[in-house]
Coordinates of C-alpha atoms in Angstrom, one line a residue:
X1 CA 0.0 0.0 0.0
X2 CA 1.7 3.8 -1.1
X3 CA 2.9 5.6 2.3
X4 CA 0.6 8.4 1.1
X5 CA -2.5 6.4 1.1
X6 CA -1.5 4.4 4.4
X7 CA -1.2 7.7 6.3
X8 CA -4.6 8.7 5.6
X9 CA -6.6 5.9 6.0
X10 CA -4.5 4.8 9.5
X11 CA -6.0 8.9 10.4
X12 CA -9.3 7.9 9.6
X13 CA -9.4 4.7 11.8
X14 CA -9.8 6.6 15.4
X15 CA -13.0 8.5 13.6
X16 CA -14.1 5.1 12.2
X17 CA -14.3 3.3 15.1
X18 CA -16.0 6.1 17.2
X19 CA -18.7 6.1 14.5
X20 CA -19.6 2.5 14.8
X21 CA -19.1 2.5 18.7
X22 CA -21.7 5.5 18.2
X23 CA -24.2 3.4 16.1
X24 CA -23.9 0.4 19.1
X25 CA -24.6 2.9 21.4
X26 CA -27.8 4.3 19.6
X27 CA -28.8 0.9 18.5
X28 CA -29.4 1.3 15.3
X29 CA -31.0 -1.4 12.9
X30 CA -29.4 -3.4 10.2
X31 CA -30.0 -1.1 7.4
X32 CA -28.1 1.7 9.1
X33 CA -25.6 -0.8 9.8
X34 CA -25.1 -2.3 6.0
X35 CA -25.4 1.5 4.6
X36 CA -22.3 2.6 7.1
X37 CA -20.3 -0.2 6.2
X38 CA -21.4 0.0 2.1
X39 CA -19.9 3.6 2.1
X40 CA -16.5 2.0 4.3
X41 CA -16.2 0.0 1.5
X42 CA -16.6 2.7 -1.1
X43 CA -14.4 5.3 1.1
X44 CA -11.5 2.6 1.0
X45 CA -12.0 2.0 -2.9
X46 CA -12.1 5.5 -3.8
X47 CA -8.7 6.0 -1.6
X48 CA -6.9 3.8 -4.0
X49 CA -8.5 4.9 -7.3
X50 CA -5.7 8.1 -7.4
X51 CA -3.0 5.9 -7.1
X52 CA -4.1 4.3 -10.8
X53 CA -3.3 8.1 -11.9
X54 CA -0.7 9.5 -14.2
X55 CA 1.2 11.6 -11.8
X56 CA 1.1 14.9 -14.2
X57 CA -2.4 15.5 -13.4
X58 CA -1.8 18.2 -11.4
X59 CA 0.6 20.0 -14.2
X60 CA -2.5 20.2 -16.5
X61 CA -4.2 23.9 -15.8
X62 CA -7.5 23.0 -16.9
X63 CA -7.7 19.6 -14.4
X64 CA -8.0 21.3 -11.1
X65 CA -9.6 24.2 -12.0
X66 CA -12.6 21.6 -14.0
X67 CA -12.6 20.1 -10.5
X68 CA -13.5 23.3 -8.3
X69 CA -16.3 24.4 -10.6
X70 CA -17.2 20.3 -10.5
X71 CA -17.8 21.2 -6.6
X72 CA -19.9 24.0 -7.1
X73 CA -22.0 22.4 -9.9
X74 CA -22.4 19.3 -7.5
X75 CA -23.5 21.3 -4.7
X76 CA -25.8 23.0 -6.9
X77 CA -27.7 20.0 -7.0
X78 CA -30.2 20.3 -4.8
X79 CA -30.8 23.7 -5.7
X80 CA -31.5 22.6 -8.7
X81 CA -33.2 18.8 -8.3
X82 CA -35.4 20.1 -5.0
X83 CA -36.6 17.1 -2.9
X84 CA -37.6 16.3 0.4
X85 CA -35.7 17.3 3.4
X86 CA -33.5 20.2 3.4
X87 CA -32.4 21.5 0.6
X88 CA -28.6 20.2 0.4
X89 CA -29.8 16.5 -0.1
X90 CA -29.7 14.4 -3.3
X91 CA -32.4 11.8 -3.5
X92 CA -30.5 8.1 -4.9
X93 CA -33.5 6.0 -4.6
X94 CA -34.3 5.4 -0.8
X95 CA -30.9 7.3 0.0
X96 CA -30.4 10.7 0.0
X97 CA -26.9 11.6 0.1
X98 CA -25.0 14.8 1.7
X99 CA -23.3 16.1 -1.4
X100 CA -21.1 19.0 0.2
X101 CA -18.8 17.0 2.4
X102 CA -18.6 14.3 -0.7
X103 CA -17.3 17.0 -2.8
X104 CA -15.7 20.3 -0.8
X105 CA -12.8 18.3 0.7
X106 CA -11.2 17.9 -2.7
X107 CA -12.5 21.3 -3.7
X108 CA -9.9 22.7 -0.8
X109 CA -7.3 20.0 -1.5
X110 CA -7.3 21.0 -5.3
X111 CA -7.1 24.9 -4.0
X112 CA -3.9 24.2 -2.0
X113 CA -2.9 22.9 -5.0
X114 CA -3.6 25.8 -7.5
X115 CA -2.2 28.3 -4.9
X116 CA 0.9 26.6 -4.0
X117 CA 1.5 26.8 -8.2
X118 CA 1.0 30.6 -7.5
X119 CA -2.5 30.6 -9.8
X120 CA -5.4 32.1 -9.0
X121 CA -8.0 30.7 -11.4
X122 CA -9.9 28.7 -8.6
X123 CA -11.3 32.2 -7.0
X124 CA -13.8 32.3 -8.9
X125 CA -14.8 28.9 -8.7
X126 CA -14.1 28.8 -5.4
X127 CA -16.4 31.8 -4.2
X128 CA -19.0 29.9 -6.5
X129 CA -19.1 27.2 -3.6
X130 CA -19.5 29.3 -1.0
X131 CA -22.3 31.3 -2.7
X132 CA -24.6 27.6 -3.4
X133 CA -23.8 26.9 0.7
X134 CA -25.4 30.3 1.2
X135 CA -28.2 29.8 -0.6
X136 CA -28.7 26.3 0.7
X137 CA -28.0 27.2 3.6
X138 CA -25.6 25.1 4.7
X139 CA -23.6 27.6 7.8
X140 CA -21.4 24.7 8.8
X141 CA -19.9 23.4 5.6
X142 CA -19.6 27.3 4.4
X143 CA -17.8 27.7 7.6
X144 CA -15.9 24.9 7.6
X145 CA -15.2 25.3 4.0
X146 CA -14.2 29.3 4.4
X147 CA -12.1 28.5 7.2
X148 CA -9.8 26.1 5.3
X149 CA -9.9 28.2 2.2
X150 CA -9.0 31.1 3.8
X151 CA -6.2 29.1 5.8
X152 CA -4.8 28.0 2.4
X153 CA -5.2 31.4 0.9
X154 CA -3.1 33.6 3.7
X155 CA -0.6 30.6 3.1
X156 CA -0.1 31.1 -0.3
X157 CA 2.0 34.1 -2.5
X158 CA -1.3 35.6 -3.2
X159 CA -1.5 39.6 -2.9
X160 CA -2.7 41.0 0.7
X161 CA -5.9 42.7 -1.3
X162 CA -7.3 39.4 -2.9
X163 CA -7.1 37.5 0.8
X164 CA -8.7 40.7 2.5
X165 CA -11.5 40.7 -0.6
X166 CA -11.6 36.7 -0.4
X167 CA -11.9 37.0 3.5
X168 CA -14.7 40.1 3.1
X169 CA -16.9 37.7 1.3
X170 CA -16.5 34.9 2.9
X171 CA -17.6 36.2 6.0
X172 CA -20.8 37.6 4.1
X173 CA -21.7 34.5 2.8
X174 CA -21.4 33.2 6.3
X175 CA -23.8 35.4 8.0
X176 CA -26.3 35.3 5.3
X177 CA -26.4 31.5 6.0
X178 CA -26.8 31.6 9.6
X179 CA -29.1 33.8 9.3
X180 CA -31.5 31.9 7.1
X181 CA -33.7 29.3 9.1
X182 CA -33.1 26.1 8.9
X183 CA -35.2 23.0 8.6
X184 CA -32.7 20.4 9.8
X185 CA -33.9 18.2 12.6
X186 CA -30.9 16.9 14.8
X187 CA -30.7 13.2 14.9
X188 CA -28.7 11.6 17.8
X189 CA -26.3 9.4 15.6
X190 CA -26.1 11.8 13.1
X191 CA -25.5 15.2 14.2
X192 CA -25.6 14.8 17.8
X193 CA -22.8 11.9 18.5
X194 CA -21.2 14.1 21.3
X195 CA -24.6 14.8 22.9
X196 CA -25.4 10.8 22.9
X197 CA -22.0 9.6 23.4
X198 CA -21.6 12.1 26.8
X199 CA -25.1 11.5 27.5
X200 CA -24.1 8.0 27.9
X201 CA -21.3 8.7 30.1
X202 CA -18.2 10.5 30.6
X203 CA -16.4 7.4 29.8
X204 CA -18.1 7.0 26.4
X205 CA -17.7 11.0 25.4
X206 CA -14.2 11.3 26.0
X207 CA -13.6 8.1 24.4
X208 CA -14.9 10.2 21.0
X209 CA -13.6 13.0 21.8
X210 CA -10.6 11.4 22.0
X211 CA -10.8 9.7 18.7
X212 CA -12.2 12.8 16.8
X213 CA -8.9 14.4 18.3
X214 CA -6.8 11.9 17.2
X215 CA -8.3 12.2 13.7
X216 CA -7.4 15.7 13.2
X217 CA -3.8 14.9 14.3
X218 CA -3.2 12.5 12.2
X219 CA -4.8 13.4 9.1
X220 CA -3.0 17.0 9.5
X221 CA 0.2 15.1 10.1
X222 CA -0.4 12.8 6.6
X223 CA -1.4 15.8 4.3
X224 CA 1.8 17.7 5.6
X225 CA 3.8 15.3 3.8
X226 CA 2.4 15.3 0.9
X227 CA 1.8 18.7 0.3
X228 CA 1.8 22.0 2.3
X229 CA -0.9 23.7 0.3
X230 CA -3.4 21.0 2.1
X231 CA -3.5 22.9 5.7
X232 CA -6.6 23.7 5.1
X233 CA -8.3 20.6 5.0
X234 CA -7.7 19.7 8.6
X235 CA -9.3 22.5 9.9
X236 CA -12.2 22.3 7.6
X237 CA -12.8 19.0 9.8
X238 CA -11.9 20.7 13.0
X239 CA -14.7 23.5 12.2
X240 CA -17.2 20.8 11.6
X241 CA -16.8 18.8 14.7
X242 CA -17.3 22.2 16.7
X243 CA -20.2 22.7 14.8
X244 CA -21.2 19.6 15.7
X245 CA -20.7 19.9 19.2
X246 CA -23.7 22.2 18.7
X247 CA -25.6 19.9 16.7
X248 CA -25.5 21.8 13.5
X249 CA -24.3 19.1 11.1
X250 CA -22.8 15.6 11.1
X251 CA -20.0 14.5 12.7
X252 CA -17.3 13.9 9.6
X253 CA -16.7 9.9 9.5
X254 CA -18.2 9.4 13.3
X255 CA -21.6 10.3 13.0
X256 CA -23.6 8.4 10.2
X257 CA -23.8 9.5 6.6
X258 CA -22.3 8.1 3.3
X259 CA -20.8 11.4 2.4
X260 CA -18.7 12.8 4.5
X261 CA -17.0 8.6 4.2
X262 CA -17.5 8.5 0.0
X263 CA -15.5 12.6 0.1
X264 CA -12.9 11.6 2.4
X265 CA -11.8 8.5 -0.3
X266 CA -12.4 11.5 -2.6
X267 CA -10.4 13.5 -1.0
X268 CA -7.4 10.9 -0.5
X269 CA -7.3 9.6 -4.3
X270 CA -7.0 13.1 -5.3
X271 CA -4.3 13.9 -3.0
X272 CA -2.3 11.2 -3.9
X273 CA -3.3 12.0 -7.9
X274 CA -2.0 15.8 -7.6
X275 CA 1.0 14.6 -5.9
X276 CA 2.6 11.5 -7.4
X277 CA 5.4 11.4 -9.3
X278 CA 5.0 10.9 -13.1
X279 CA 6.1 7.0 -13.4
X280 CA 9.0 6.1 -15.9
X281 CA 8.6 5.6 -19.1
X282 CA 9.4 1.6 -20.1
X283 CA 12.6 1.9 -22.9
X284 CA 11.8 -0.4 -25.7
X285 CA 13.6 -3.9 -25.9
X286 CA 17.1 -3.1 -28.1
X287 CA 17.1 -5.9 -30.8

């Protein structure tokens, strides 16, 4: 198995096994259970699928930048294809599927990427993002997502006006989502696994606190070595286990949910895509 790969998935074990020790502790029934482990399956496939890559992939302009504006058509989605529930849910037959943490964890990974090459094409694309969260509304994953954008951006060679303008809207965007209401209903093993897991006992909250912690560590620790211009991806996790805390949104990888498990393979083929070497060329046989 690549180092690259290894490191991330050995980060996303502590968060994996305080998700299913949170699904024993709500008790769940097996159709929970088979969709959690489903999307385990497809988070592990999906990790491996960038290592089948040409490693130039990230010299190719167009490639990233198709990938941001990928995220905001994606998010778009339920804008566009309204359903039941709130409106940030794509309907899949009987599942309806999260698509912002599926998608915006690449979306920053490929923006540490553009920046780090000193371009600032993803900007636009980028603010495109935050502006479908906003209308959505969606305050935790704008949040989340601002925060490690705007960690990556202050990071980066860009000019002290564009992250000041950058950080300006952001921070509208933000506010115009919190301030719309929303119709999200918490749901214990969802978006309150801190509430049920403390609520259980001390014992059982610190034990996912614990492994949340861990998560971060580890997963910061992993993308450090494979490229600096991923910083921000961490603490878009850390923002969304705070918000979670306040049971505002899932729980990424604890709480259950096939997207936040389906963009974290995302997310860790796509690192390891940008950042691999080019393999050799094979010489032809001499006669």
């Amino acid at each position: 198995m690549p180092s690259k790969i290894r490191s991330c998935l050995l980060a996303a074990l502590p968060a994996l096994a305080a998700g299913w020790f949170i699904l024993f502790l709500a008790g769940v029934g097996t159709g929970i259970l088979t969709v959690q482990a489903v999307a385990t399956g497809l988070m592990v496939a999906l990790a491996f699928s960038g290592n089948f890559l040409h490693g130039d992939l990230g010299k190719k302009r167009w490639i990233p930048l198709a990938c941001v504006v990928g995220a905001a058509t994606i998010c778009a989605l339920p804008l566009l294809f309204p359903g039941s529930g709130p409106k940030r849910w794509v309907s899949l037959g009987p599942v309806r599927l999260y698509v912002a943490p599926v998608v915006l964890p690449l979306a920053l990974a490929v923006s540490g990427h553009l920046f780090q090459r000193k371009s600032k094409d993803g900007i636009a694309a980028l603010t495109a993002v935050g502006l479908v969260l906003a209308l959505q509304p969606d305050f935790s994953q704008l949040l989340a997502f601002s925060t490690g954008f705007l960690l990556i951006l202050f990071n980066s060679p860009t000019a002290i006006p564009v992250r000041l303008i950058s950080a300006g809207v952001a921070a509208a965007m933000c506010v115009a989502a919190y301030l719309q209401p929303d119709p999200l209903k918490s749901v214990s093993y969802v978006e309150g696994v801190f509430e049920l897991a403390f609520g259980h006992s001390i014992v059982a909250g610190v034990i996912v606190l614990a492994c949340a912690t861990a998560f971060l560590g580890l997963l910061a620790r992993g993308l450090r070595t494979i490229n600096p211009g991923f910083l921000g991806i961490p603490a878009y996790y850390a923002v969304l286990f705070g918000c979670s805390v306040a049971g505002l949104t899932p729980a990424p990888l604890i709480g259950f949910g096939a997207g936040p498990l389906i963009g974290f393979g995302i997310l860790v083929g796509g690192t390891t895509a940008l950042s691999q070497p080019r393999p050799p060329e094979t010489p032809f046989a001499s006669n």
